[in-house]
C-alpha positions as a Python dict, from the first residue, in 0.01 Angstrom:
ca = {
    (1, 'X'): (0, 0, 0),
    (2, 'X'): (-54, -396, 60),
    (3, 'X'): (-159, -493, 358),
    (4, 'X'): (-63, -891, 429),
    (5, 'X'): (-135, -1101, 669),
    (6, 'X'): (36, -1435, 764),
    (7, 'X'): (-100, -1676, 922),
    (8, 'X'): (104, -1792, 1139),
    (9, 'X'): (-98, -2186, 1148),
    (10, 'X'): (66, -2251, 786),
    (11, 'X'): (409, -2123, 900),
    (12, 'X'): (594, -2479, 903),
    (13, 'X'): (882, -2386, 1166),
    (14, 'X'): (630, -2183, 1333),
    (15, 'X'): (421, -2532, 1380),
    (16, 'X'): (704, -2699, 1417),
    (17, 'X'): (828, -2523, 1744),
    (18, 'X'): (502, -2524, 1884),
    (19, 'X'): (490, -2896, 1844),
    (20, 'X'): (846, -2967, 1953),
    (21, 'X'): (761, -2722, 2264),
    (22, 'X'): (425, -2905, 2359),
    (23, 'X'): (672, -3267, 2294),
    (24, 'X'): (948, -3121, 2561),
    (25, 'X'): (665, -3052, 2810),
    (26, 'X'): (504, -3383, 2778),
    (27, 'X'): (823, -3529, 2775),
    (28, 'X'): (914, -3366, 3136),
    (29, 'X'): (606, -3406, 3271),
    (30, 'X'): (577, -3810, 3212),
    (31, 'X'): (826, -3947, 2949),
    (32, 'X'): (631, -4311, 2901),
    (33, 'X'): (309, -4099, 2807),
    (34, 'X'): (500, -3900, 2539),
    (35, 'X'): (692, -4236, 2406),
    (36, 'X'): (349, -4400, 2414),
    (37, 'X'): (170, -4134, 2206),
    (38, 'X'): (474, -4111, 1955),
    (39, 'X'): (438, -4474, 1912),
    (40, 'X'): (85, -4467, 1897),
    (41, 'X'): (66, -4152, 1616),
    (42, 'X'): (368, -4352, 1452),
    (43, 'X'): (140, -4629, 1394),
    (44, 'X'): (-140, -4415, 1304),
    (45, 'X'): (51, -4317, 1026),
    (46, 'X'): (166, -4629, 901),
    (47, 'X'): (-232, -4761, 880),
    (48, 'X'): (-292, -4423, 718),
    (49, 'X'): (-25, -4517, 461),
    (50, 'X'): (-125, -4856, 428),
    (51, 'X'): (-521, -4710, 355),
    (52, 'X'): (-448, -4434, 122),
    (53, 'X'): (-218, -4717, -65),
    (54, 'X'): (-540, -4924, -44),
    (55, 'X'): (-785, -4714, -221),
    (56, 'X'): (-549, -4571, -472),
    (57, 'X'): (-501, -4945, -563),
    (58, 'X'): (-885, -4991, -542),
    (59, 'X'): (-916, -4681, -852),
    (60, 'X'): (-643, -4867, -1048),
    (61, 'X'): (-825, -5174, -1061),
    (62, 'X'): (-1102, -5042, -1175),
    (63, 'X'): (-968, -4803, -1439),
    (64, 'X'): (-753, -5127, -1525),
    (65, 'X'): (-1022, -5370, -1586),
    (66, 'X'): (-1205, -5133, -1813),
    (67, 'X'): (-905, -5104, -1994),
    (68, 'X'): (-829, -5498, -1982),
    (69, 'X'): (-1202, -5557, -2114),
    (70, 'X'): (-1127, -5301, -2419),
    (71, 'X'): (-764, -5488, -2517),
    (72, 'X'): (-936, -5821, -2474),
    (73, 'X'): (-1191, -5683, -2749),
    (74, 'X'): (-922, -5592, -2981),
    (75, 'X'): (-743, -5888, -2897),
    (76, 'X'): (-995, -6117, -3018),
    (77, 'X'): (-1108, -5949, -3341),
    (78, 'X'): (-877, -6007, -3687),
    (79, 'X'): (-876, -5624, -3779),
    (80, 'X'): (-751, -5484, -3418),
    (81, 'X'): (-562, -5813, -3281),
    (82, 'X'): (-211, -5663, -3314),
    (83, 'X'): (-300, -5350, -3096),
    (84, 'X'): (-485, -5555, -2866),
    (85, 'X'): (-178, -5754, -2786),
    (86, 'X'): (21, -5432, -2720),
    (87, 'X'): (-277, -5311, -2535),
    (88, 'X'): (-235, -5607, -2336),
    (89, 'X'): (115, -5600, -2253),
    (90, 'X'): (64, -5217, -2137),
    (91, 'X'): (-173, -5347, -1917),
    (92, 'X'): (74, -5628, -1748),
    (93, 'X'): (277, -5331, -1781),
    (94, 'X'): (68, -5176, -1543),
    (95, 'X'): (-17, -5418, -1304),
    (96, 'X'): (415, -5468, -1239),
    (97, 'X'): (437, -5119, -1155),
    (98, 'X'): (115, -5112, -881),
    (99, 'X'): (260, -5428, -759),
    (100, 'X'): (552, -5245, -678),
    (101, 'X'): (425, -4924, -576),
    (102, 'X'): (266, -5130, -330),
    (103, 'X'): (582, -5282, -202),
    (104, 'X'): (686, -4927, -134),
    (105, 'X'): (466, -4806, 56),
    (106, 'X'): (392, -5141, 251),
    (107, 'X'): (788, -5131, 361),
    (108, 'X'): (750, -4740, 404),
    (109, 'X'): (491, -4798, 623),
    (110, 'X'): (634, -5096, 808),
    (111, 'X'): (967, -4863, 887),
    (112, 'X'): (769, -4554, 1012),
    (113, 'X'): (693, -4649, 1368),
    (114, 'X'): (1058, -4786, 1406),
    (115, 'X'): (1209, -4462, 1257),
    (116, 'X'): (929, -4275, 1510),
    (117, 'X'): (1088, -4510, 1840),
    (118, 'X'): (1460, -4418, 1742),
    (119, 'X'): (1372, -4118, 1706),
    (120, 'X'): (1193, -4070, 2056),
    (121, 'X'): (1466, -4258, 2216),
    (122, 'X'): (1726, -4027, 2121),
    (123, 'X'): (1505, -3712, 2197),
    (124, 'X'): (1386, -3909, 2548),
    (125, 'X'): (1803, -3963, 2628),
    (126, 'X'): (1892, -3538, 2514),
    (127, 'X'): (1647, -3432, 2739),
    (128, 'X'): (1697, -3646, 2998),
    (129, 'X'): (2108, -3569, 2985),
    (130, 'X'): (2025, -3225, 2976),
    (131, 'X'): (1783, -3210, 3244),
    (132, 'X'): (2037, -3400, 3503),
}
């Protein structure tokens, strides 16, 4: 016989109704607070975005300059200058695709606290209409 236990803090709809529950009664009780928080969190997230982008960037470069010292080695010695070239264009290779991964997430995180606003709005006006 197994004997399971769930927990019911990893339960995703089970979080997500508490949280939607504790929103409706900030909501009612003062409807600026709740937009303010949402705004504020929104924003929160958007700088967490912007950080995580930041020091995944900040492992890149330094994986990338290793690698750009090695190519540059091969690149400059008869025997090894053909795969240093190809190293080198990997490399630039590279450095397109982190420029835009960081356009990504920099737009991601730019659209977050709007998405978070229209969001709130529409929530604010349901309850509102509902309430009345």
């Amino acid at each position: 016989m197994s004997t399971t236990t769930q927990d019911t803090h990893s339960d995703p709809e089970h979080i997500a109704a508490q949280i939607d529950a504790a929103y409706q009664h900030l909501i009612q009780a003062n409807p600026q607070l709740a937009k303010g928080a949402v705004r504020l969190m929104a924003h929160q997230t958007a700088a967490l975005m912007l950080e995580d982008m930041r020091s995944f960037l900040q492992g890149s470069e330094q994986m990338l300059l290793l690698a750009l010292a090695k190519a540059a080695q091969l690149a400059t010695q008869e025997k090894t200058a053909e795969q240093g070239k190809v190293a080198l264009t990997s490399i630039t290779e590279a450095l397109q695709g982190l420029t835009l991964f960081a356009r990504e997430i920099s737009s991601a995180a730019s659209s977050v606290a709007t998405v978070f606003d229209e969001q709130t709005t529409t929530k604010q006006a349901k309850t509102a209409s509902s309430g009345s």
